[in-house]
Short mmCIF file of N, CA and C in Angstrom, two decimals:
data_model
loop_
_atom_site.label_atom_id
_atom_site.label_comp_id
_atom_site.label_asym_id
_atom_site.label_seq_id
_atom_site.Cartn_x
_atom_site.Cartn_y
_atom_site.Cartn_z
N MET A 860 -26.28 15.19 8.50
CA MET A 860 -25.92 13.04 8.76
C MET A 860 -24.97 12.94 7.93
N ALA A 861 -23.91 12.20 8.86
CA ALA A 861 -23.49 11.39 8.10
C ALA A 861 -23.50 10.34 7.07
N GLN A 862 -22.44 10.54 6.02
CA GLN A 862 -23.06 9.24 4.98
C GLN A 862 -22.16 7.76 5.40
N GLU A 863 -23.43 7.40 5.43
CA GLU A 863 -22.89 5.60 6.02
C GLU A 863 -22.63 5.32 4.69
N SER A 864 -21.89 4.10 4.82
CA SER A 864 -21.49 2.96 3.95
C SER A 864 -21.48 1.41 4.18
N VAL A 865 -21.74 0.68 3.49
CA VAL A 865 -21.86 -0.92 4.74
C VAL A 865 -21.12 -1.85 3.44
N VAL A 866 -20.18 -2.28 3.63
CA VAL A 866 -19.31 -3.11 2.75
C VAL A 866 -19.52 -4.88 3.61
N TYR A 867 -19.90 -5.54 2.58
CA TYR A 867 -20.13 -7.15 2.80
C TYR A 867 -19.68 -8.13 2.11
N GLY A 868 -19.88 -9.18 2.42
CA GLY A 868 -19.60 -10.00 1.28
C GLY A 868 -19.20 -11.12 1.80
N CYS A 869 -18.41 -12.15 0.92
CA CYS A 869 -17.40 -13.57 1.06
C CYS A 869 -16.50 -13.61 0.69
N ILE A 870 -15.59 -14.64 1.22
CA ILE A 870 -14.51 -15.31 0.02
C ILE A 870 -14.24 -16.72 0.14
N THR A 871 -14.66 -17.77 -1.27
CA THR A 871 -15.08 -18.93 -0.79
C THR A 871 -13.52 -19.61 -1.18
N ASP A 872 -13.29 -20.99 -0.48
CA ASP A 872 -13.04 -22.36 -1.16
C ASP A 872 -12.82 -23.44 -1.31
N MET A 873 -12.50 -24.01 -2.57
CA MET A 873 -13.02 -25.34 -2.67
C MET A 873 -12.56 -26.42 -1.48
N LEU A 874 -12.90 -27.17 -0.94
CA LEU A 874 -12.71 -28.52 -0.39
C LEU A 874 -11.72 -29.16 -0.80
N PHE A 875 -11.79 -29.38 -2.10
CA PHE A 875 -10.88 -30.20 -2.88
C PHE A 875 -9.24 -30.36 -2.20
N VAL A 876 -8.50 -31.29 -2.45
CA VAL A 876 -7.27 -31.54 -1.43
C VAL A 876 -6.18 -31.67 -3.20
N ARG A 877 -5.94 -30.50 -3.55
CA ARG A 877 -5.09 -30.54 -4.67
C ARG A 877 -3.80 -30.44 -4.52
N ASP A 878 -2.67 -30.81 -5.57
CA ASP A 878 -1.21 -30.39 -5.63
C ASP A 878 -0.44 -30.98 -3.93
N GLY A 879 -1.22 -32.16 -3.40
CA GLY A 879 -0.44 -31.75 -1.90
C GLY A 879 -0.42 -31.45 -1.36
N ILE A 880 -1.35 -30.02 -1.15
CA ILE A 880 -2.03 -29.34 0.13
C ILE A 880 -3.11 -29.96 0.92
N ASP A 881 -2.61 -29.86 1.90
CA ASP A 881 -3.89 -30.35 2.65
C ASP A 881 -4.40 -29.52 3.40
N LEU A 882 -5.96 -29.76 3.23
CA LEU A 882 -6.77 -29.04 3.48
C LEU A 882 -7.39 -28.57 5.01
N GLN A 883 -6.66 -29.20 5.78
CA GLN A 883 -6.59 -28.37 7.19
C GLN A 883 -5.45 -27.09 7.46
N GLU A 884 -4.38 -27.27 6.21
CA GLU A 884 -3.29 -26.28 6.10
C GLU A 884 -3.72 -25.01 5.34
N ARG A 885 -4.88 -25.26 4.38
CA ARG A 885 -5.31 -24.37 3.43
C ARG A 885 -6.26 -23.33 4.26
N ARG A 886 -6.98 -24.08 5.53
CA ARG A 886 -7.93 -23.38 6.56
C ARG A 886 -7.23 -23.16 7.29
N GLU A 887 -6.08 -22.92 8.12
CA GLU A 887 -5.39 -22.67 8.78
C GLU A 887 -4.76 -21.19 8.61
N VAL A 888 -4.62 -21.50 7.09
CA VAL A 888 -3.69 -20.36 6.39
C VAL A 888 -4.64 -18.89 6.43
N ASN A 889 -5.72 -19.38 6.11
CA ASN A 889 -6.43 -18.92 5.93
C ASN A 889 -6.77 -17.76 7.09
N GLN A 890 -6.90 -18.95 8.49
CA GLN A 890 -7.91 -18.23 9.51
C GLN A 890 -6.65 -17.51 9.77
N GLN A 891 -5.21 -18.04 9.88
CA GLN A 891 -4.19 -16.79 10.31
C GLN A 891 -4.17 -15.65 10.01
N ILE A 892 -4.35 -15.51 8.58
CA ILE A 892 -4.23 -13.76 7.84
C ILE A 892 -5.43 -13.13 8.56
N THR A 893 -6.52 -13.97 8.03
CA THR A 893 -7.97 -12.75 8.79
C THR A 893 -7.17 -12.37 10.35
N ASP A 894 -6.88 -13.66 11.22
CA ASP A 894 -6.36 -13.11 12.38
C ASP A 894 -5.64 -12.15 13.37
N THR A 895 -4.34 -12.16 12.13
CA THR A 895 -3.43 -11.12 12.14
C THR A 895 -4.18 -9.84 11.69
N LEU A 896 -4.88 -9.60 11.23
CA LEU A 896 -5.77 -8.06 10.41
C LEU A 896 -5.34 -7.60 11.79
N PRO A 897 -5.67 -5.95 11.98
CA PRO A 897 -5.78 -5.15 13.24
C PRO A 897 -7.14 -5.30 14.25
N SER A 898 -6.72 -4.75 15.49
CA SER A 898 -7.44 -5.05 15.79
C SER A 898 -8.86 -3.34 15.65
N ALA A 899 -10.13 -3.87 15.82
CA ALA A 899 -10.88 -2.93 15.17
C ALA A 899 -11.04 -1.49 16.42
N GLU A 900 -10.11 -1.33 17.42
CA GLU A 900 -10.01 -0.63 18.08
C GLU A 900 -8.98 0.68 17.42
N ASP A 901 -8.37 -0.13 16.24
CA ASP A 901 -7.45 1.01 16.15
C ASP A 901 -7.76 1.37 14.79
N TRP A 902 -8.79 1.68 14.56
CA TRP A 902 -9.50 1.99 13.22
C TRP A 902 -9.43 1.81 11.99
N PRO A 903 -8.48 0.69 11.49
CA PRO A 903 -8.36 0.24 10.26
C PRO A 903 -9.17 -0.24 9.60
N LEU A 904 -8.91 0.28 8.29
CA LEU A 904 -9.71 -0.11 6.95
C LEU A 904 -10.48 -1.65 7.07
N LEU A 905 -9.19 -2.73 7.49
CA LEU A 905 -9.88 -3.84 7.48
C LEU A 905 -9.34 -4.25 8.92
N CYS A 906 -10.30 -4.87 9.26
CA CYS A 906 -10.03 -5.26 10.27
C CYS A 906 -10.23 -7.14 11.20
N ARG A 907 -10.01 -7.39 12.08
CA ARG A 907 -10.17 -8.97 11.95
C ARG A 907 -11.49 -8.74 12.94
N GLU A 908 -11.87 -8.02 13.12
CA GLU A 908 -13.39 -8.51 14.10
C GLU A 908 -14.74 -9.02 12.71
N MET A 909 -14.32 -7.93 12.03
CA MET A 909 -15.11 -8.23 10.79
C MET A 909 -15.31 -9.39 9.85
N PHE A 910 -14.85 -10.20 9.85
CA PHE A 910 -14.03 -11.82 9.26
C PHE A 910 -14.80 -12.63 10.29
N SER A 911 -15.78 -13.50 9.56
CA SER A 911 -16.21 -14.66 10.56
C SER A 911 -16.50 -16.33 9.82
N VAL A 912 -15.66 -17.03 10.42
CA VAL A 912 -15.41 -17.99 9.56
C VAL A 912 -16.40 -19.05 10.32
N PRO A 913 -17.38 -19.60 9.56
CA PRO A 913 -18.67 -20.26 10.80
C PRO A 913 -17.69 -21.90 10.39
N ARG A 914 -18.80 -22.63 11.02
CA ARG A 914 -18.60 -24.12 11.05
C ARG A 914 -18.03 -24.44 9.23
N ARG A 915 -17.34 -25.03 9.50
CA ARG A 915 -16.73 -26.08 8.32
C ARG A 915 -17.83 -26.69 7.28
N ALA A 916 -17.78 -26.29 6.19
CA ALA A 916 -19.07 -26.88 5.35
C ALA A 916 -18.57 -28.63 5.17
N VAL A 917 -17.29 -28.78 5.31
CA VAL A 917 -17.65 -30.29 5.30
C VAL A 917 -17.92 -30.99 6.97
N GLU A 918 -18.40 -30.06 7.90
CA GLU A 918 -19.08 -30.60 8.66
C GLU A 918 -20.77 -30.86 8.05
N PHE A 919 -21.17 -30.57 7.48
CA PHE A 919 -21.81 -30.09 7.06
C PHE A 919 -22.83 -31.39 5.78
N GLY A 920 -22.25 -32.02 5.44
CA GLY A 920 -21.94 -33.09 5.01
C GLY A 920 -21.58 -33.31 3.34
N ASP A 921 -22.41 -32.31 2.79
CA ASP A 921 -21.64 -33.19 0.99
C ASP A 921 -21.44 -31.53 0.05
N CYS A 922 -21.15 -30.68 1.25
CA CYS A 922 -21.14 -29.58 0.82
C CYS A 922 -19.54 -29.24 0.66
N GLN A 923 -19.19 -29.26 -0.76
CA GLN A 923 -17.62 -28.63 -0.72
C GLN A 923 -17.15 -27.17 -1.16
N THR A 924 -17.72 -25.90 -0.53
CA THR A 924 -17.21 -25.18 -0.21
C THR A 924 -17.07 -24.15 0.90
N ASP A 925 -15.62 -23.90 1.95
CA ASP A 925 -15.62 -23.08 2.87
C ASP A 925 -16.03 -21.53 2.20
N VAL A 926 -16.81 -20.82 3.31
CA VAL A 926 -17.26 -19.58 3.01
C VAL A 926 -16.56 -18.92 4.02
N ILE A 927 -15.64 -17.87 4.38
CA ILE A 927 -15.81 -16.89 4.97
C ILE A 927 -16.35 -15.49 4.77
N HIS A 928 -17.07 -15.29 5.86
CA HIS A 928 -17.99 -13.94 5.11
C HIS A 928 -17.45 -12.71 6.16
N PHE A 929 -17.69 -11.36 5.93
CA PHE A 929 -16.98 -10.21 6.37
C PHE A 929 -18.32 -8.89 6.13
N GLY A 930 -17.93 -8.12 6.97
CA GLY A 930 -18.66 -6.95 6.73
C GLY A 930 -18.55 -5.93 7.96
N SER A 931 -19.04 -5.06 7.59
CA SER A 931 -18.56 -3.62 8.79
C SER A 931 -19.51 -2.00 7.79
N SER A 932 -19.92 -1.33 8.80
CA SER A 932 -20.16 0.18 7.92
C SER A 932 -18.73 0.79 8.29
N TYR A 933 -19.52 1.95 7.74
CA TYR A 933 -18.00 2.64 7.48
C TYR A 933 -18.67 4.32 7.65
N LYS A 934 -18.00 5.47 7.65
CA LYS A 934 -18.53 6.75 7.56
C LYS A 934 -18.07 7.14 6.32
N ALA A 935 -18.67 7.02 5.24
CA ALA A 935 -17.99 7.39 3.84
C ALA A 935 -17.05 7.13 3.41
N ILE A 936 -16.55 5.47 3.08
CA ILE A 936 -16.08 4.39 2.94
C ILE A 936 -15.30 4.98 1.55
N GLU A 937 -16.34 5.23 0.57
CA GLU A 937 -16.13 5.78 -0.65
C GLU A 937 -14.83 6.42 -1.40
N HIS A 938 -14.79 7.46 -0.23
CA HIS A 938 -13.71 8.15 -0.43
C HIS A 938 -12.33 7.74 0.31
N GLU A 939 -11.91 6.81 0.76
CA GLU A 939 -11.29 5.49 0.56
C GLU A 939 -10.91 4.58 0.11
N TRP A 940 -11.71 4.21 -0.99
CA TRP A 940 -12.27 2.87 -1.30
C TRP A 940 -11.05 2.44 -1.69
N ASP A 941 -10.18 2.80 -2.79
CA ASP A 941 -8.69 2.55 -3.47
C ASP A 941 -7.97 1.89 -2.35
N ALA A 942 -8.01 2.75 -1.37
CA ALA A 942 -7.13 2.03 -0.58
C ALA A 942 -7.73 0.68 0.10
N TRP A 943 -9.18 0.89 0.44
CA TRP A 943 -9.65 -0.72 1.15
C TRP A 943 -9.60 -1.68 -0.11
N LEU A 944 -9.34 -1.16 -1.13
CA LEU A 944 -9.21 -2.48 -2.33
C LEU A 944 -7.94 -2.82 -2.43
N ARG A 945 -7.09 -2.15 -1.98
CA ARG A 945 -5.44 -2.65 -2.23
C ARG A 945 -5.14 -3.37 -1.01
N LEU A 946 -5.56 -2.98 0.47
CA LEU A 946 -5.60 -3.74 1.63
C LEU A 946 -6.56 -4.94 1.62
N PHE A 947 -7.68 -4.84 0.63
CA PHE A 947 -8.47 -6.49 0.39
C PHE A 947 -8.08 -7.50 -0.01
N GLU A 948 -6.94 -6.69 -1.86
CA GLU A 948 -6.42 -7.39 -2.32
C GLU A 948 -5.09 -7.83 -1.65
N LYS A 949 -4.14 -7.30 -0.82
CA LYS A 949 -3.29 -7.57 -0.44
C LYS A 949 -3.15 -9.01 0.64
N MET A 950 -4.54 -8.77 1.46
CA MET A 950 -4.72 -9.96 1.69
C MET A 950 -5.15 -11.45 1.27
N LEU A 951 -6.07 -11.17 0.43
CA LEU A 951 -6.44 -11.67 -0.75
C LEU A 951 -4.75 -12.80 -1.67
N SER A 952 -3.90 -11.88 -1.73
CA SER A 952 -3.10 -12.31 -2.17
C SER A 952 -2.42 -13.67 -1.08
N LYS A 953 -2.35 -14.02 0.05
CA LYS A 953 -1.72 -14.38 0.97
C LYS A 953 -2.89 -15.48 1.24
N MET A 954 -3.83 -15.31 0.65
CA MET A 954 -4.15 -16.49 1.59
C MET A 954 -5.25 -17.86 0.04
N TYR A 955 -5.64 -18.83 0.51
CA TYR A 955 -6.42 -19.62 -0.81
C TYR A 955 -7.72 -19.11 -0.70
N TRP A 956 -8.34 -18.90 -2.11
CA TRP A 956 -9.48 -19.00 -2.37
C TRP A 956 -9.89 -19.50 -4.14
N VAL A 957 -10.99 -19.36 -4.08
CA VAL A 957 -11.72 -19.35 -5.09
C VAL A 957 -12.48 -18.02 -6.02
N SER A 958 -12.83 -17.47 -4.71
CA SER A 958 -13.78 -16.34 -5.85
C SER A 958 -13.99 -15.38 -4.63
N ALA A 959 -14.27 -14.33 -4.55
CA ALA A 959 -14.17 -13.14 -3.51
C ALA A 959 -14.89 -12.12 -3.90
N THR A 960 -16.05 -12.08 -3.00
CA THR A 960 -17.57 -10.98 -4.30
C THR A 960 -17.05 -10.09 -2.66
N VAL A 961 -17.04 -8.57 -3.12
CA VAL A 961 -17.33 -7.78 -1.97
C VAL A 961 -18.49 -6.63 -2.78
N HIS A 962 -19.41 -6.16 -1.54
CA HIS A 962 -20.70 -5.72 -1.92
C HIS A 962 -20.46 -4.25 -1.58
N LEU A 963 -20.69 -3.03 -2.05
CA LEU A 963 -19.94 -1.68 -1.31
C LEU A 963 -22.03 -1.16 -1.35
N GLN A 964 -22.03 -0.85 -0.33
CA GLN A 964 -23.45 0.03 -0.23
C GLN A 964 -23.30 1.34 0.19
N THR A 965 -23.84 2.47 -1.11
CA THR A 965 -23.01 3.84 -0.42
C THR A 965 -24.76 4.34 -0.73
N ALA A 966 -25.02 5.37 0.37
CA ALA A 966 -26.39 6.17 0.75
C ALA A 966 -26.43 7.17 -0.85
N TYR A 967 -25.51 7.47 -1.69
CA TYR A 967 -25.72 8.70 -2.61
C TYR A 967 -25.12 7.80 -3.94
N ASN A 968 -24.19 6.88 -4.03
CA ASN A 968 -23.46 6.13 -5.24
C ASN A 968 -24.48 4.47 -5.87
N GLY A 969 -25.08 4.47 -4.75
CA GLY A 969 -25.40 3.38 -4.91
C GLY A 969 -24.96 2.02 -5.12
N THR A 970 -25.43 1.21 -4.71
CA THR A 970 -24.53 -0.53 -4.86
C THR A 970 -23.05 -0.86 -5.74
N HIS A 971 -22.40 -1.22 -5.39
CA HIS A 971 -21.27 -1.77 -6.21
C HIS A 971 -20.73 -3.20 -5.83
N THR A 972 -20.46 -4.05 -6.58
CA THR A 972 -20.55 -5.39 -6.54
C THR A 972 -18.89 -5.97 -6.87
N PHE A 973 -18.00 -5.44 -6.28
CA PHE A 973 -16.50 -6.80 -7.12
C PHE A 973 -16.71 -8.12 -6.58
N VAL A 974 -15.98 -9.10 -7.77
CA VAL A 974 -16.02 -9.75 -7.72
C VAL A 974 -14.41 -10.18 -8.20
N TRP A 975 -13.75 -10.99 -7.39
CA TRP A 975 -12.20 -11.69 -7.90
C TRP A 975 -12.63 -13.11 -8.32
N GLN A 976 -12.25 -13.47 -9.30
CA GLN A 976 -12.05 -14.76 -9.77
C GLN A 976 -10.64 -15.61 -9.72
N ALA A 977 -10.35 -16.85 -9.30
CA ALA A 977 -9.29 -17.22 -9.32
C ALA A 977 -8.70 -17.74 -10.62
N GLU A 978 -7.66 -17.38 -11.12
CA GLU A 978 -7.17 -17.87 -12.17
C GLU A 978 -7.31 -19.19 -13.25
N GLY A 979 -6.97 -19.83 -11.52
CA GLY A 979 -6.69 -21.76 -12.37
C GLY A 979 -7.75 -22.13 -11.44
N ASP A 980 -7.61 -23.61 -11.47
CA ASP A 980 -8.92 -23.54 -9.51
C ASP A 980 -9.19 -23.24 -8.77
N TYR A 981 -8.10 -22.81 -7.86
CA TYR A 981 -7.79 -21.35 -7.12
C TYR A 981 -6.34 -20.52 -7.01
N HIS A 982 -6.76 -19.96 -5.88
CA HIS A 982 -5.78 -19.06 -5.90
C HIS A 982 -4.60 -19.55 -4.84
N ALA A 983 -3.94 -19.47 -5.00
CA ALA A 983 -2.69 -20.27 -3.40
C ALA A 983 -1.85 -18.65 -3.50
N PRO A 984 -1.45 -18.71 -1.79
CA PRO A 984 -0.92 -17.96 -1.38
C PRO A 984 0.75 -17.35 -2.22
N GLY A 985 0.64 -15.92 -2.60
CA GLY A 985 1.80 -16.12 -3.48
C GLY A 985 1.71 -15.39 -5.53
N ASP A 986 0.53 -16.02 -5.52
CA ASP A 986 -0.35 -16.09 -7.31
C ASP A 986 -0.70 -14.80 -7.46
N ASP A 987 -0.88 -14.68 -8.25
CA ASP A 987 -1.75 -13.46 -8.88
C ASP A 987 -3.09 -13.34 -8.31
N SER A 988 -3.41 -11.95 -8.18
CA SER A 988 -4.53 -11.55 -7.67
C SER A 988 -6.34 -12.39 -7.91
N GLY A 989 -6.15 -12.90 -9.43
CA GLY A 989 -6.79 -12.94 -10.26
C GLY A 989 -7.34 -11.59 -11.27
N ARG A 990 -9.09 -12.44 -11.79
CA ARG A 990 -9.49 -11.35 -12.61
C ARG A 990 -10.86 -10.69 -11.17
N LEU A 991 -10.66 -9.54 -11.16
CA LEU A 991 -11.85 -8.70 -10.76
C LEU A 991 -12.56 -8.34 -12.10
N ARG A 992 -13.69 -8.14 -11.69
CA ARG A 992 -14.29 -7.43 -12.10
C ARG A 992 -16.03 -7.20 -11.59
N CYS A 993 -16.26 -5.11 -11.82
CA CYS A 993 -16.89 -4.65 -11.16
C CYS A 993 -18.45 -4.10 -11.65
N GLU A 994 -19.29 -4.46 -11.14
CA GLU A 994 -20.65 -3.80 -11.53
C GLU A 994 -21.28 -2.94 -9.96
N TRP A 995 -21.66 -2.16 -11.35
CA TRP A 995 -22.43 -1.01 -10.29
C TRP A 995 -23.63 -0.94 -10.74
N LEU A 996 -24.80 -0.84 -9.60
CA LEU A 996 -26.37 -1.08 -9.23
C LEU A 996 -26.24 0.30 -8.44
N ARG A 997 -27.48 0.95 -9.56
CA ARG A 997 -28.09 2.32 -8.87
C ARG A 997 -29.47 2.17 -8.42
N GLU A 998 -29.24 2.39 -6.83
CA GLU A 998 -30.43 1.71 -6.47
C GLU A 998 -31.44 3.04 -5.70
N ASP A 999 -32.19 3.00 -5.49
CA ASP A 999 -32.70 4.39 -3.72
C ASP A 999 -31.47 3.68 -3.22
N SER A 1000 -31.03 5.62 -1.87
CA SER A 1000 -30.56 4.99 -1.19
C SER A 1000 -30.61 3.87 0.07
N PHE A 1001 -30.38 3.58 0.67
CA PHE A 1001 -30.08 2.48 1.98
C PHE A 1001 -31.02 3.87 3.14
N ALA A 1002 -31.59 3.37 3.99
CA ALA A 1002 -31.30 4.64 5.09
C ALA A 1002 -31.03 3.99 6.47
#
């Protein structure tokens, strides 16, 4: 039986306009970055099909946060996890965001949670990647 891993999470960005950066520009930059990822047909570690941008938070009234969801299943991704993380951080370096959370569920190594937090109010393209925190939760393997 193949060892399946599941990776999922979200990237958040605040809706406040700061430093003269237009809110729509922030959204367009983030959408462009996920849209330019390789197609799933090419079997990349990160692909555009794994990202979903739901209706914008501003359309829900008082909400202040945009959320980009992502997720995919892999065959034993933990063997390529360092490469996956490098690609994810490279993508984040080109985006606007406040925080990013990645959950890695493995059949044999439990669940790991990785959280990036912007150093300032938010991360802008080209800034340092922010602080990374990793938590490991050992749970029964999932079926």
